[in-house]
PDB file of C-alpha atoms and ligand atoms in Angstrom:
ATOM      1  CA  UNK A  28       1.964  30.475  -6.405  1.00 47.00           C
ATOM      2  CA  UNK A  29      -0.711  29.016  -8.595  1.00 46.00           C
ATOM      3  CA  UNK A  30      -4.329  29.120  -7.528  1.00 47.00           C
ATOM      4  CA  UNK A  31      -4.655  25.381  -8.268  1.00 55.00           C
ATOM      5  CA  UNK A  32      -3.066  24.778  -4.874  1.00 88.00           C
ATOM      6  CA  UNK A  33      -5.820  26.666  -3.006  1.00 97.00           C
ATOM      7  CA  UNK A  34      -8.503  24.098  -2.083  1.00 98.00           C
ATOM      8  CA  UNK A  35     -12.200  24.796  -2.575  1.00 98.00           C
ATOM      9  CA  UNK A  36     -15.182  23.892  -0.418  1.00 98.00           C
ATOM     10  CA  UNK A  37     -18.647  23.041  -1.728  1.00 98.00           C
ATOM     11  CA  UNK A  38     -21.448  25.388  -0.634  1.00 98.00           C
ATOM     12  CA  UNK A  39     -25.036  24.187  -0.209  1.00 98.00           C
ATOM     13  CA  UNK A  40     -25.973  26.074  -3.407  1.00 96.00           C
ATOM     14  CA  UNK A  41     -23.654  23.765  -5.375  1.00 98.00           C
ATOM     15  CA  UNK A  42     -21.014  26.494  -5.823  1.00 98.00           C
ATOM     16  CA  UNK A  43     -17.324  25.960  -5.008  1.00 98.00           C
ATOM     17  CA  UNK A  44     -15.666  28.574  -2.775  1.00 98.00           C
ATOM     18  CA  UNK A  45     -11.853  28.934  -2.586  1.00 98.00           C
ATOM     19  CA  UNK A  46     -10.940  28.254   1.051  1.00 98.00           C
ATOM     20  CA  UNK A  47      -8.424  31.117   1.061  1.00 98.00           C
ATOM     21  CA  UNK A  48      -9.391  34.597  -0.101  1.00 98.00           C
ATOM     22  CA  UNK A  49      -8.348  38.204   0.402  1.00 99.00           C
ATOM     23  CA  UNK A  50     -10.203  40.598   2.746  1.00 98.00           C
ATOM     24  CA  UNK A  51     -10.427  44.332   2.109  1.00 98.00           C
ATOM     25  CA  UNK A  52     -11.915  45.719   5.346  1.00 98.00           C
ATOM     26  CA  UNK A  53     -10.087  48.990   6.121  1.00 97.00           C
ATOM     27  CA  UNK A  54      -8.286  49.042   2.777  1.00 98.00           C
ATOM     28  CA  UNK A  55      -8.693  52.716   1.820  1.00 98.00           C
ATOM     29  CA  UNK A  56     -10.877  53.174  -1.289  1.00 97.00           C
ATOM     30  CA  UNK A  57      -8.093  54.931  -3.219  1.00 97.00           C
ATOM     31  CA  UNK A  58      -5.632  52.102  -2.508  1.00 98.00           C
ATOM     32  CA  UNK A  59      -8.024  49.222  -3.166  1.00 98.00           C
ATOM     33  CA  UNK A  60      -7.452  48.844  -6.913  1.00 98.00           C
ATOM     34  CA  UNK A  61      -3.666  48.452  -6.443  1.00 98.00           C
ATOM     35  CA  UNK A  62      -3.862  46.248  -3.342  1.00 98.00           C
ATOM     36  CA  UNK A  63      -6.385  43.857  -4.923  1.00 99.00           C
ATOM     37  CA  UNK A  64      -4.312  43.762  -8.126  1.00 98.00           C
ATOM     38  CA  UNK A  65      -1.305  42.684  -6.041  1.00 98.00           C
ATOM     39  CA  UNK A  66      -3.413  39.940  -4.421  1.00 98.00           C
ATOM     40  CA  UNK A  67      -4.652  38.668  -7.791  1.00 98.00           C
ATOM     41  CA  UNK A  68      -1.074  38.711  -9.162  1.00 98.00           C
ATOM     42  CA  UNK A  69       0.158  36.391  -6.389  1.00 98.00           C
ATOM     43  CA  UNK A  70      -2.706  33.917  -6.814  1.00 98.00           C
ATOM     44  CA  UNK A  71      -5.729  34.924  -4.718  1.00 98.00           C
ATOM     45  CA  UNK A  72      -8.964  34.276  -6.611  1.00 98.00           C
ATOM     46  CA  UNK A  73     -11.499  35.142  -3.896  1.00 98.00           C
ATOM     47  CA  UNK A  74     -12.135  38.684  -2.639  1.00 99.00           C
ATOM     48  CA  UNK A  75     -14.247  39.536   0.419  1.00 99.00           C
ATOM     49  CA  UNK A  76     -15.665  43.074   0.377  1.00 98.00           C
ATOM     50  CA  UNK A  77     -18.803  44.795   1.740  1.00 98.00           C
ATOM     51  CA  UNK A  78     -20.960  47.820   1.077  1.00 98.00           C
ATOM     52  CA  UNK A  79     -19.807  49.127   4.461  1.00 97.00           C
ATOM     53  CA  UNK A  80     -16.127  49.097   3.372  1.00 98.00           C
ATOM     54  CA  UNK A  81     -16.821  51.648   0.595  1.00 97.00           C
ATOM     55  CA  UNK A  82     -14.251  50.014  -1.652  1.00 98.00           C
ATOM     56  CA  UNK A  83     -16.337  47.774  -3.933  1.00 98.00           C
ATOM     57  CA  UNK A  84     -15.460  50.071  -6.861  1.00 98.00           C
ATOM     58  CA  UNK A  85     -11.714  49.477  -6.413  1.00 98.00           C
ATOM     59  CA  UNK A  86     -12.310  45.725  -6.181  1.00 98.00           C
ATOM     60  CA  UNK A  87     -14.273  45.820  -9.441  1.00 98.00           C
ATOM     61  CA  UNK A  88     -11.564  47.873 -11.153  1.00 98.00           C
ATOM     62  CA  UNK A  89      -8.834  45.431 -10.117  1.00 98.00           C
ATOM     63  CA  UNK A  90     -10.907  42.466 -11.327  1.00 98.00           C
ATOM     64  CA  UNK A  91     -11.514  44.202 -14.661  1.00 98.00           C
ATOM     65  CA  UNK A  92      -7.792  45.070 -14.977  1.00 98.00           C
ATOM     66  CA  UNK A  93      -6.815  41.446 -14.270  1.00 98.00           C
ATOM     67  CA  UNK A  94      -8.237  40.120 -17.523  1.00 97.00           C
ATOM     68  CA  UNK A  95      -9.461  37.033 -15.639  1.00 98.00           C
ATOM     69  CA  UNK A  96     -12.592  35.351 -16.963  1.00 98.00           C
ATOM     70  CA  UNK A  97     -15.640  35.698 -14.729  1.00 98.00           C
ATOM     71  CA  UNK A  98     -15.544  32.036 -13.727  1.00 98.00           C
ATOM     72  CA  UNK A  99     -11.923  32.338 -12.555  1.00 98.00           C
ATOM     73  CA  UNK A 100     -12.659  34.464  -9.473  1.00 98.00           C
ATOM     74  CA  UNK A 101     -15.084  34.483  -6.545  1.00 98.00           C
ATOM     75  CA  UNK A 102     -16.443  37.735  -5.058  1.00 98.00           C
ATOM     76  CA  UNK A 103     -18.420  38.235  -1.867  1.00 99.00           C
ATOM     77  CA  UNK A 104     -20.143  41.425  -0.756  1.00 99.00           C
ATOM     78  CA  UNK A 105     -22.419  42.194   2.172  1.00 98.00           C
ATOM     79  CA  UNK A 106     -25.598  44.171   2.790  1.00 98.00           C
ATOM     80  CA  UNK A 107     -24.982  47.357   4.752  1.00 97.00           C
ATOM     81  CA  UNK A 108     -26.725  47.651   8.101  1.00 96.00           C
ATOM     82  CA  UNK A 109     -28.882  50.585   6.967  1.00 96.00           C
ATOM     83  CA  UNK A 110     -30.632  48.505   4.306  1.00 98.00           C
ATOM     84  CA  UNK A 111     -32.443  45.632   6.026  1.00 98.00           C
ATOM     85  CA  UNK A 112     -35.860  46.775   4.770  1.00 98.00           C
ATOM     86  CA  UNK A 113     -36.828  44.655   1.725  1.00 98.00           C
ATOM     87  CA  UNK A 114     -36.809  47.356  -0.987  1.00 98.00           C
ATOM     88  CA  UNK A 115     -33.712  49.036   0.451  1.00 98.00           C
ATOM     89  CA  UNK A 116     -31.870  45.706   0.311  1.00 98.00           C
ATOM     90  CA  UNK A 117     -32.759  45.152  -3.351  1.00 98.00           C
ATOM     91  CA  UNK A 118     -31.700  48.697  -4.288  1.00 98.00           C
ATOM     92  CA  UNK A 119     -28.437  48.407  -2.333  1.00 98.00           C
ATOM     93  CA  UNK A 120     -27.662  45.100  -4.054  1.00 98.00           C
ATOM     94  CA  UNK A 121     -28.106  46.737  -7.472  1.00 98.00           C
ATOM     95  CA  UNK A 122     -25.583  49.416  -6.436  1.00 98.00           C
ATOM     96  CA  UNK A 123     -23.148  46.661  -5.419  1.00 98.00           C
ATOM     97  CA  UNK A 124     -23.319  45.124  -8.908  1.00 98.00           C
ATOM     98  CA  UNK A 125     -22.750  48.577 -10.441  1.00 98.00           C
ATOM     99  CA  UNK A 126     -19.767  49.328  -8.200  1.00 98.00           C
ATOM    100  CA  UNK A 127     -18.211  45.918  -8.903  1.00 98.00           C
ATOM    101  CA  UNK A 128     -19.060  46.187 -12.643  1.00 98.00           C
ATOM    102  CA  UNK A 129     -20.410  42.640 -12.492  1.00 98.00           C
ATOM    103  CA  UNK A 130     -23.579  40.866 -13.620  1.00 98.00           C
ATOM    104  CA  UNK A 131     -23.546  38.679 -10.521  1.00 98.00           C
ATOM    105  CA  UNK A 132     -21.696  38.154  -7.239  1.00 98.00           C
ATOM    106  CA  UNK A 133     -20.727  34.688  -6.066  1.00 98.00           C
ATOM    107  CA  UNK A 134     -21.916  35.260  -2.509  1.00 99.00           C
ATOM    108  CA  UNK A 135     -23.992  37.986  -0.848  1.00 99.00           C
ATOM    109  CA  UNK A 136     -24.360  38.195   2.934  1.00 99.00           C
ATOM    110  CA  UNK A 137     -26.383  40.015   5.579  1.00 98.00           C
ATOM    111  CA  UNK A 138     -23.478  41.776   7.313  1.00 98.00           C
ATOM    112  CA  UNK A 139     -24.863  41.931  10.882  1.00 98.00           C
ATOM    113  CA  UNK A 140     -28.134  40.642  12.363  1.00 98.00           C
ATOM    114  CA  UNK A 141     -28.812  43.882  14.310  1.00 97.00           C
ATOM    115  CA  UNK A 142     -31.307  42.314  16.743  1.00 95.00           C
ATOM    116  CA  UNK A 143     -32.270  45.763  18.058  1.00 93.00           C
ATOM    117  CA  UNK A 144     -33.533  46.685  14.566  1.00 95.00           C
ATOM    118  CA  UNK A 145     -35.058  43.198  14.141  1.00 96.00           C
ATOM    119  CA  UNK A 146     -35.344  43.200  10.352  1.00 97.00           C
ATOM    120  CA  UNK A 147     -32.934  40.450   9.388  1.00 98.00           C
ATOM    121  CA  UNK A 148     -35.737  38.050   8.456  1.00 98.00           C
ATOM    122  CA  UNK A 149     -37.154  40.712   6.106  1.00 98.00           C
ATOM    123  CA  UNK A 150     -33.673  41.306   4.652  1.00 98.00           C
ATOM    124  CA  UNK A 151     -33.281  37.567   4.079  1.00 98.00           C
ATOM    125  CA  UNK A 152     -36.477  37.594   2.001  1.00 98.00           C
ATOM    126  CA  UNK A 153     -34.786  40.104  -0.317  1.00 98.00           C
ATOM    127  CA  UNK A 154     -31.627  37.976  -0.479  1.00 98.00           C
ATOM    128  CA  UNK A 155     -33.724  34.926  -1.389  1.00 98.00           C
ATOM    129  CA  UNK A 156     -35.179  36.904  -4.329  1.00 98.00           C
ATOM    130  CA  UNK A 157     -31.676  37.944  -5.403  1.00 98.00           C
ATOM    131  CA  UNK A 158     -30.552  34.319  -5.207  1.00 98.00           C
ATOM    132  CA  UNK A 159     -33.490  33.085  -7.276  1.00 98.00           C
ATOM    133  CA  UNK A 160     -32.799  35.804  -9.879  1.00 98.00           C
ATOM    134  CA  UNK A 161     -29.287  34.353 -10.387  1.00 98.00           C
ATOM    135  CA  UNK A 162     -27.533  37.605  -9.498  1.00 98.00           C
ATOM    136  CA  UNK A 163     -25.973  35.928  -6.447  1.00 98.00           C
ATOM    137  CA  UNK A 164     -24.792  32.324  -6.843  1.00 98.00           C
ATOM    138  CA  UNK A 165     -25.074  31.805  -3.088  1.00 98.00           C
ATOM    139  CA  UNK A 166     -26.426  33.802  -0.143  1.00 98.00           C
ATOM    140  CA  UNK A 167     -25.415  33.735   3.479  1.00 99.00           C
ATOM    141  CA  UNK A 168     -25.136  35.599   6.744  1.00 99.00           C
ATOM    142  CA  UNK A 169     -22.440  37.145   8.897  1.00 98.00           C
ATOM    143  CA  UNK A 170     -22.201  37.530  12.643  1.00 98.00           C
ATOM    144  CA  UNK A 171     -25.208  35.295  13.263  1.00 98.00           C
ATOM    145  CA  UNK A 172     -25.276  33.654  16.680  1.00 98.00           C
ATOM    146  CA  UNK A 173     -27.026  30.254  16.942  1.00 98.00           C
ATOM    147  CA  UNK A 174     -30.314  31.865  18.040  1.00 98.00           C
ATOM    148  CA  UNK A 175     -30.333  34.229  15.016  1.00 98.00           C
ATOM    149  CA  UNK A 176     -29.618  31.289  12.702  1.00 98.00           C
ATOM    150  CA  UNK A 177     -32.327  29.116  14.187  1.00 98.00           C
ATOM    151  CA  UNK A 178     -34.938  31.851  13.847  1.00 98.00           C
ATOM    152  CA  UNK A 179     -33.912  32.518  10.246  1.00 98.00           C
ATOM    153  CA  UNK A 180     -34.170  28.825   9.364  1.00 98.00           C
ATOM    154  CA  UNK A 181     -37.541  28.532  11.138  1.00 98.00           C
ATOM    155  CA  UNK A 182     -39.078  31.509   9.321  1.00 98.00           C
ATOM    156  CA  UNK A 183     -37.553  31.361   5.812  1.00 98.00           C
ATOM    157  CA  UNK A 184     -36.836  28.891   3.011  1.00 97.00           C
ATOM    158  CA  UNK A 185     -33.198  29.011   1.896  1.00 98.00           C
ATOM    159  CA  UNK A 186     -30.586  27.760   4.388  1.00 98.00           C
ATOM    160  CA  UNK A 187     -27.616  30.194   4.449  1.00 98.00           C
ATOM    161  CA  UNK A 188     -24.600  28.896   2.522  1.00 99.00           C
ATOM    162  CA  UNK A 189     -22.120  30.465   4.948  1.00 98.00           C
ATOM    163  CA  UNK A 190     -21.944  32.188   8.314  1.00 99.00           C
ATOM    164  CA  UNK A 191     -19.026  34.641   8.476  1.00 98.00           C
ATOM    165  CA  UNK A 192     -18.025  35.176  12.117  1.00 98.00           C
ATOM    166  CA  UNK A 193     -15.000  36.249  14.147  1.00 98.00           C
ATOM    167  CA  UNK A 194     -12.640  33.290  14.676  1.00 98.00           C
ATOM    168  CA  UNK A 195      -8.927  33.190  15.558  1.00 98.00           C
ATOM    169  CA  UNK A 196      -6.801  31.427  18.166  1.00 98.00           C
ATOM    170  CA  UNK A 197      -8.072  33.675  20.972  1.00 98.00           C
ATOM    171  CA  UNK A 198     -11.736  33.166  19.944  1.00 98.00           C
ATOM    172  CA  UNK A 199     -12.519  29.633  18.763  1.00 98.00           C
ATOM    173  CA  UNK A 200     -16.265  30.454  18.519  1.00 98.00           C
ATOM    174  CA  UNK A 201     -16.943  26.713  18.798  1.00 98.00           C
ATOM    175  CA  UNK A 202     -20.658  26.957  19.579  1.00 98.00           C
ATOM    176  CA  UNK A 203     -21.338  28.894  16.377  1.00 98.00           C
ATOM    177  CA  UNK A 204     -19.086  26.601  14.311  1.00 98.00           C
ATOM    178  CA  UNK A 205     -20.919  23.544  15.671  1.00 98.00           C
ATOM    179  CA  UNK A 206     -24.368  24.881  14.742  1.00 98.00           C
ATOM    180  CA  UNK A 207     -23.095  25.890  11.293  1.00 98.00           C
ATOM    181  CA  UNK A 208     -21.705  22.385  10.745  1.00 98.00           C
ATOM    182  CA  UNK A 209     -24.923  20.753  11.953  1.00 98.00           C
ATOM    183  CA  UNK A 210     -26.839  22.578   9.194  1.00 98.00           C
ATOM    184  CA  UNK A 211     -24.273  22.249   6.378  1.00 98.00           C
ATOM    185  CA  UNK A 212     -23.393  25.949   6.644  1.00 98.00           C
ATOM    186  CA  UNK A 213     -19.724  26.740   5.914  1.00 99.00           C
ATOM    187  CA  UNK A 214     -18.052  28.860   8.595  1.00 99.00           C
ATOM    188  CA  UNK A 215     -15.980  31.778   7.336  1.00 99.00           C
ATOM    189  CA  UNK A 216     -13.499  33.072   9.928  1.00 99.00           C
ATOM    190  CA  UNK A 217     -13.174  36.847   9.916  1.00 98.00           C
ATOM    191  CA  UNK A 218     -10.122  38.570  11.403  1.00 98.00           C
ATOM    192  CA  UNK A 219      -8.302  35.228  11.066  1.00 98.00           C
ATOM    193  CA  UNK A 220      -5.123  36.858  12.412  1.00 98.00           C
ATOM    194  CA  UNK A 221      -7.016  38.600  15.219  1.00 98.00           C
ATOM    195  CA  UNK A 222      -6.047  41.838  13.390  1.00 97.00           C
ATOM    196  CA  UNK A 223      -2.402  40.850  13.885  1.00 97.00           C
ATOM    197  CA  UNK A 224      -2.636  40.691  17.693  1.00 96.00           C
ATOM    198  CA  UNK A 225      -2.405  36.911  18.051  1.00 97.00           C
ATOM    199  CA  UNK A 226       0.875  36.844  16.132  1.00 97.00           C
ATOM    200  CA  UNK A 227       2.781  37.891  19.262  1.00 94.00           C
ATOM    201  CA  UNK A 228       1.598  34.823  21.153  1.00 97.00           C
ATOM    202  CA  UNK A 229       4.615  32.767  22.380  1.00 98.00           C
ATOM    203  CA  UNK A 230       2.990  29.411  21.531  1.00 98.00           C
ATOM    204  CA  UNK A 231       2.496  30.515  17.945  1.00 98.00           C
ATOM    205  CA  UNK A 232       6.027  31.947  17.800  1.00 97.00           C
ATOM    206  CA  UNK A 233       7.439  28.615  19.037  1.00 98.00           C
ATOM    207  CA  UNK A 234       5.526  26.545  16.461  1.00 98.00           C
ATOM    208  CA  UNK A 235       6.495  28.968  13.677  1.00 98.00           C
ATOM    209  CA  UNK A 236      10.186  28.805  14.628  1.00 98.00           C
ATOM    210  CA  UNK A 237      10.102  24.978  14.702  1.00 98.00           C
ATOM    211  CA  UNK A 238       8.539  24.804  11.238  1.00 98.00           C
ATOM    212  CA  UNK A 239      10.551  27.631   9.660  1.00 98.00           C
ATOM    213  CA  UNK A 240       7.288  29.475   8.893  1.00 98.00           C
ATOM    214  CA  UNK A 241       5.988  32.874   9.996  1.00 98.00           C
ATOM    215  CA  UNK A 242       3.463  33.251  12.830  1.00 98.00           C
ATOM    216  CA  UNK A 243       0.858  34.436  10.305  1.00 98.00           C
ATOM    217  CA  UNK A 244       1.365  31.334   8.143  1.00 98.00           C
ATOM    218  CA  UNK A 245       0.979  29.083  11.184  1.00 98.00           C
ATOM    219  CA  UNK A 246      -2.260  30.758  12.287  1.00 99.00           C
ATOM    220  CA  UNK A 247      -3.724  30.741   8.780  1.00 98.00           C
ATOM    221  CA  UNK A 248      -2.754  27.082   8.333  1.00 98.00           C
ATOM    222  CA  UNK A 249      -4.540  26.263  11.619  1.00 98.00           C
ATOM    223  CA  UNK A 250      -7.754  27.743  10.163  1.00 98.00           C
ATOM    224  CA  UNK A 251      -7.325  25.808   6.900  1.00 98.00           C
ATOM    225  CA  UNK A 252      -6.888  22.511   8.751  1.00 98.00           C
ATOM    226  CA  UNK A 253     -10.012  23.243  10.842  1.00 98.00           C
ATOM    227  CA  UNK A 254     -11.930  23.536   7.557  1.00 98.00           C
ATOM    228  CA  UNK A 255     -13.028  27.185   7.760  1.00 98.00           C
ATOM    229  CA  UNK A 256     -12.822  29.707   4.912  1.00 99.00           C
ATOM    230  CA  UNK A 257     -10.411  32.627   5.552  1.00 99.00           C
ATOM    231  CA  UNK A 258      -9.505  35.927   3.878  1.00 98.00           C
ATOM    232  CA  UNK A 259      -6.656  37.665   5.693  1.00 98.00           C
ATOM    233  CA  UNK A 260      -6.276  41.373   4.952  1.00 98.00           C
ATOM    234  CA  UNK A 261      -3.011  43.181   4.310  1.00 98.00           C
ATOM    235  CA  UNK A 262      -1.976  46.286   2.404  1.00 98.00           C
ATOM    236  CA  UNK A 263       1.686  45.166   2.543  1.00 98.00           C
ATOM    237  CA  UNK A 264       2.828  43.338  -0.640  1.00 98.00           C
ATOM    238  CA  UNK A 265       5.275  41.021   1.167  1.00 98.00           C
ATOM    239  CA  UNK A 266       2.551  39.973   3.646  1.00 98.00           C
ATOM    240  CA  UNK A 267      -0.051  39.533   0.898  1.00 98.00           C
ATOM    241  CA  UNK A 268       2.348  37.036  -0.681  1.00 98.00           C
ATOM    242  CA  UNK A 269       3.309  35.390   2.623  1.00 98.00           C
ATOM    243  CA  UNK A 270      -0.352  34.804   3.530  1.00 98.00           C
ATOM    244  CA  UNK A 271      -1.067  32.769   0.402  1.00 98.00           C
ATOM    245  CA  UNK A 272       1.871  30.404   0.946  1.00 98.00           C
ATOM    246  CA  UNK A 273       0.061  27.932   3.180  1.00 98.00           C
ATOM    247  CA  UNK A 274      -0.091  24.767   1.147  1.00 97.00           C
ATOM    248  CA  UNK A 275       3.437  23.351   1.358  1.00 96.00           C
ATOM    249  CA  UNK A 276       3.344  22.376   5.051  1.00 97.00           C
ATOM    250  CA  UNK A 277       1.071  20.851   7.699  1.00 97.00           C
ATOM    251  CA  UNK A 278       0.621  21.255  11.435  1.00 98.00           C
ATOM    252  CA  UNK A 279       0.936  18.214  13.688  1.00 98.00           C
ATOM    253  CA  UNK A 280      -2.022  17.174  15.850  1.00 98.00           C
ATOM    254  CA  UNK A 281      -0.094  18.481  18.869  1.00 98.00           C
ATOM    255  CA  UNK A 282       0.478  21.905  17.214  1.00 98.00           C
ATOM    256  CA  UNK A 283      -3.214  22.098  16.255  1.00 98.00           C
ATOM    257  CA  UNK A 284      -4.232  21.282  19.836  1.00 98.00           C
ATOM    258  CA  UNK A 285      -1.777  23.795  21.333  1.00 98.00           C
ATOM    259  CA  UNK A 286      -3.135  26.607  19.124  1.00 98.00           C
ATOM    260  CA  UNK A 287      -6.773  25.652  19.822  1.00 98.00           C
ATOM    261  CA  UNK A 288      -5.979  25.725  23.557  1.00 98.00           C
ATOM    262  CA  UNK A 289      -5.209  29.471  23.294  1.00 98.00           C
ATOM    263  CA  UNK A 290      -8.976  30.159  23.071  1.00 98.00           C
ATOM    264  CA  UNK A 291      -9.846  32.673  25.784  1.00 97.00           C
ATOM    265  CA  UNK A 292     -13.069  34.031  24.344  1.00 97.00           C
ATOM    266  CA  UNK A 293     -11.393  37.327  23.461  1.00 97.00           C
ATOM    267  CA  UNK A 294     -12.894  39.334  20.595  1.00 97.00           C
ATOM    268  CA  UNK A 295     -11.173  41.974  18.469  1.00 96.00           C
ATOM    269  CA  UNK A 296     -14.567  43.111  17.113  1.00 95.00           C
ATOM    270  CA  UNK A 297     -18.125  43.635  18.332  1.00 95.00           C
ATOM    271  CA  UNK A 298     -20.446  40.999  19.758  1.00 96.00           C
ATOM    272  CA  UNK A 299     -23.344  40.338  17.348  1.00 96.00           C
ATOM    273  CA  UNK A 300     -26.000  40.739  20.051  1.00 93.00           C
ATOM    274  CA  UNK A 301     -24.849  44.224  21.026  1.00 92.00           C
ATOM    275  CA  UNK A 302     -23.420  45.560  17.755  1.00 88.00           C
ATOM    276  CA  UNK A 303     -25.916  48.261  16.970  1.00 80.00           C
ATOM    277  CA  UNK A 304     -24.341  50.466  14.310  1.00 83.00           C
ATOM    278  CA  UNK A 305     -27.292  50.941  11.992  1.00 78.00           C
ATOM    279  CA  UNK A 306     -25.088  52.476   9.302  1.00 72.00           C
ATOM    280  CA  UNK A 307     -27.250  55.595   9.109  1.00 64.00           C
TER     281      UNK A 307
HETATM  282  N1  NAP B 408     -18.200  40.187   8.514  1.00 69.40           N
HETATM  283  C1  NAP B 408     -17.634  41.009   9.349  1.00 69.40           C
HETATM  284  O1  NAP B 408     -18.292  41.618  10.210  1.00 69.40           O
HETATM  285  C2  NAP B 408     -16.160  41.220   9.274  1.00 69.40           C
HETATM  286  C3  NAP B 408     -15.495  41.912  10.291  1.00 69.40           C
HETATM  287  C4  NAP B 408     -14.118  42.071  10.190  1.00 69.40           C
HETATM  288  C5  NAP B 408     -13.434  41.535   9.094  1.00 69.40           C
HETATM  289  N2  NAP B 408     -14.113  40.897   8.108  1.00 69.40           N
HETATM  290  C6  NAP B 408     -13.411  40.344   6.912  1.00 69.40           C
HETATM  291  O2  NAP B 408     -12.265  39.602   7.332  1.00 69.40           O
HETATM  292  C7  NAP B 408     -11.110  40.162   6.708  1.00 69.40           C
HETATM  293  C8  NAP B 408      -9.896  39.983   7.574  1.00 69.40           C
HETATM  294  O3  NAP B 408     -10.105  40.543   8.851  1.00 69.40           O
HETATM  295  P1  NAP B 408      -9.361  41.850   9.404  1.00 69.40           P
HETATM  296  O4  NAP B 408      -9.002  42.714   8.257  1.00 69.40           O
HETATM  297  O5  NAP B 408     -10.226  42.435  10.456  1.00 69.40           O
HETATM  298  O6  NAP B 408      -8.097  41.293  10.178  1.00 69.40           O
HETATM  299  P2  NAP B 408      -6.934  40.208   9.943  1.00 69.40           P
HETATM  300  O7  NAP B 408      -6.923  39.740   8.520  1.00 69.40           O
HETATM  301  O8  NAP B 408      -7.038  39.225  11.034  1.00 69.40           O
HETATM  302  O9  NAP B 408      -5.631  41.087  10.244  1.00 69.40           O
HETATM  303  C9  NAP B 408      -5.253  42.163   9.430  1.00 69.40           C
HETATM  304  C10 NAP B 408      -4.090  42.863  10.159  1.00 69.40           C
HETATM  305  O10 NAP B 408      -2.981  41.967  10.238  1.00 69.40           O
HETATM  306  C11 NAP B 408      -1.860  42.525   9.589  1.00 69.40           C
HETATM  307  N3  NAP B 408      -1.212  41.422   8.837  1.00 69.40           N
HETATM  308  C12 NAP B 408      -1.681  40.775   7.751  1.00 69.40           C
HETATM  309  N4  NAP B 408      -0.831  39.824   7.358  1.00 69.40           N
HETATM  310  C13 NAP B 408       0.214  39.857   8.224  1.00 69.40           C
HETATM  311  C14 NAP B 408       1.415  39.123   8.309  1.00 69.40           C
HETATM  312  N5  NAP B 408       1.714  38.160   7.424  1.00 69.40           N
HETATM  313  N6  NAP B 408       2.279  39.414   9.324  1.00 69.40           N
HETATM  314  C15 NAP B 408       1.984  40.391  10.211  1.00 69.40           C
HETATM  315  N7  NAP B 408       0.858  41.124  10.178  1.00 69.40           N
HETATM  316  C16 NAP B 408      -0.029  40.860   9.182  1.00 69.40           C
HETATM  317  C17 NAP B 408      -2.397  43.595   8.645  1.00 69.40           C
HETATM  318  O11 NAP B 408      -1.456  44.635   8.495  1.00 69.40           O
HETATM  319  P3  NAP B 408      -1.179  45.456   7.104  1.00 69.40           P
HETATM  320  O12 NAP B 408      -2.471  45.573   6.372  1.00 69.40           O
HETATM  321  O13 NAP B 408      -0.668  46.769   7.607  1.00 69.40           O
HETATM  322  O14 NAP B 408      -0.144  44.661   6.365  1.00 69.40           O
HETATM  323  C18 NAP B 408      -3.615  44.096   9.439  1.00 69.40           C
HETATM  324  O15 NAP B 408      -3.209  45.017  10.431  1.00 69.40           O
HETATM  325  C19 NAP B 408     -11.515  41.623   6.465  1.00 69.40           C
HETATM  326  O16 NAP B 408     -10.661  42.288   5.563  1.00 69.40           O
HETATM  327  C20 NAP B 408     -12.921  41.437   5.980  1.00 69.40           C
HETATM  328  O17 NAP B 408     -12.927  40.986   4.631  1.00 69.40           O
HETATM  329  C21 NAP B 408     -15.463  40.727   8.189  1.00 69.40           C
END
């Protein structure tokens, strides 16, 4: 697997983002260095972490071990929910750079809007400063519903480069994807495998058997053909390798339609309007 075969998308900040990355939610901190090293060895060049995951240090260690030049990989982290106040956000971002042992991240996101706390506009002001300082090459949001996005764009200056939201065959999240597209915001699909649950679906099993691919490869390929950015997570070396092998086959229009028709509005994670874990 060479990373040349992973396509990139252009963000509104002018930065290219590899469309396939590697997610490290729930990768235990002590295992992160080894797991991320395995991912880099098989060709991933984009890592999605967060302050909340408590494994930025392991990500940074694996990147340092890899010997890759800084412009050969793309790293995203996210602001923890406890730090939406302006000065807290700036201080938390500095800790992220320390943990990752980097001078800059490629993308920094507000992790959740937390409407009950109602400080995401203030947090965005801090992210705009970080962006202007050059320590983040792009800034974006995560779990923003259309009404959060519209308010942010009404009250601030920089349009988010991405919106990272839950998307998989059981949750198409089409209304959010449409608003993102309308504003040139790239949609990143989190839990692209529905945490593994959608892989049992008989429609996906049928398509996988017909193509001689695994259910995970079929689902991930569906995301790629829809144009979203994905970063499946696995701690299992064989799966880490399987999940990057997506660029030697295509889905037919009928297969794409059959998978999209599985949408039943079913989430594996929290709804952004009610998620209220303040991280404190
Ligand atoms: N912004 C947010 O609020 C948010 C929320 C959730 C996730 N995310 C991001 O999205 C990333 C991915 O989401 P996720 O970790 O929730 O779920 P996911 O990638 O949809 O699924 C991960 C699960 O699927 C299993 N799996 C992976 N590859 C497989 C394969 N080829 N065959 C069978 N099973 C497979 C993994 O098992 P093993 O690990 O045991 O192999 C794990 O249990 C996260 O790591 C994180 O970076 C962001």
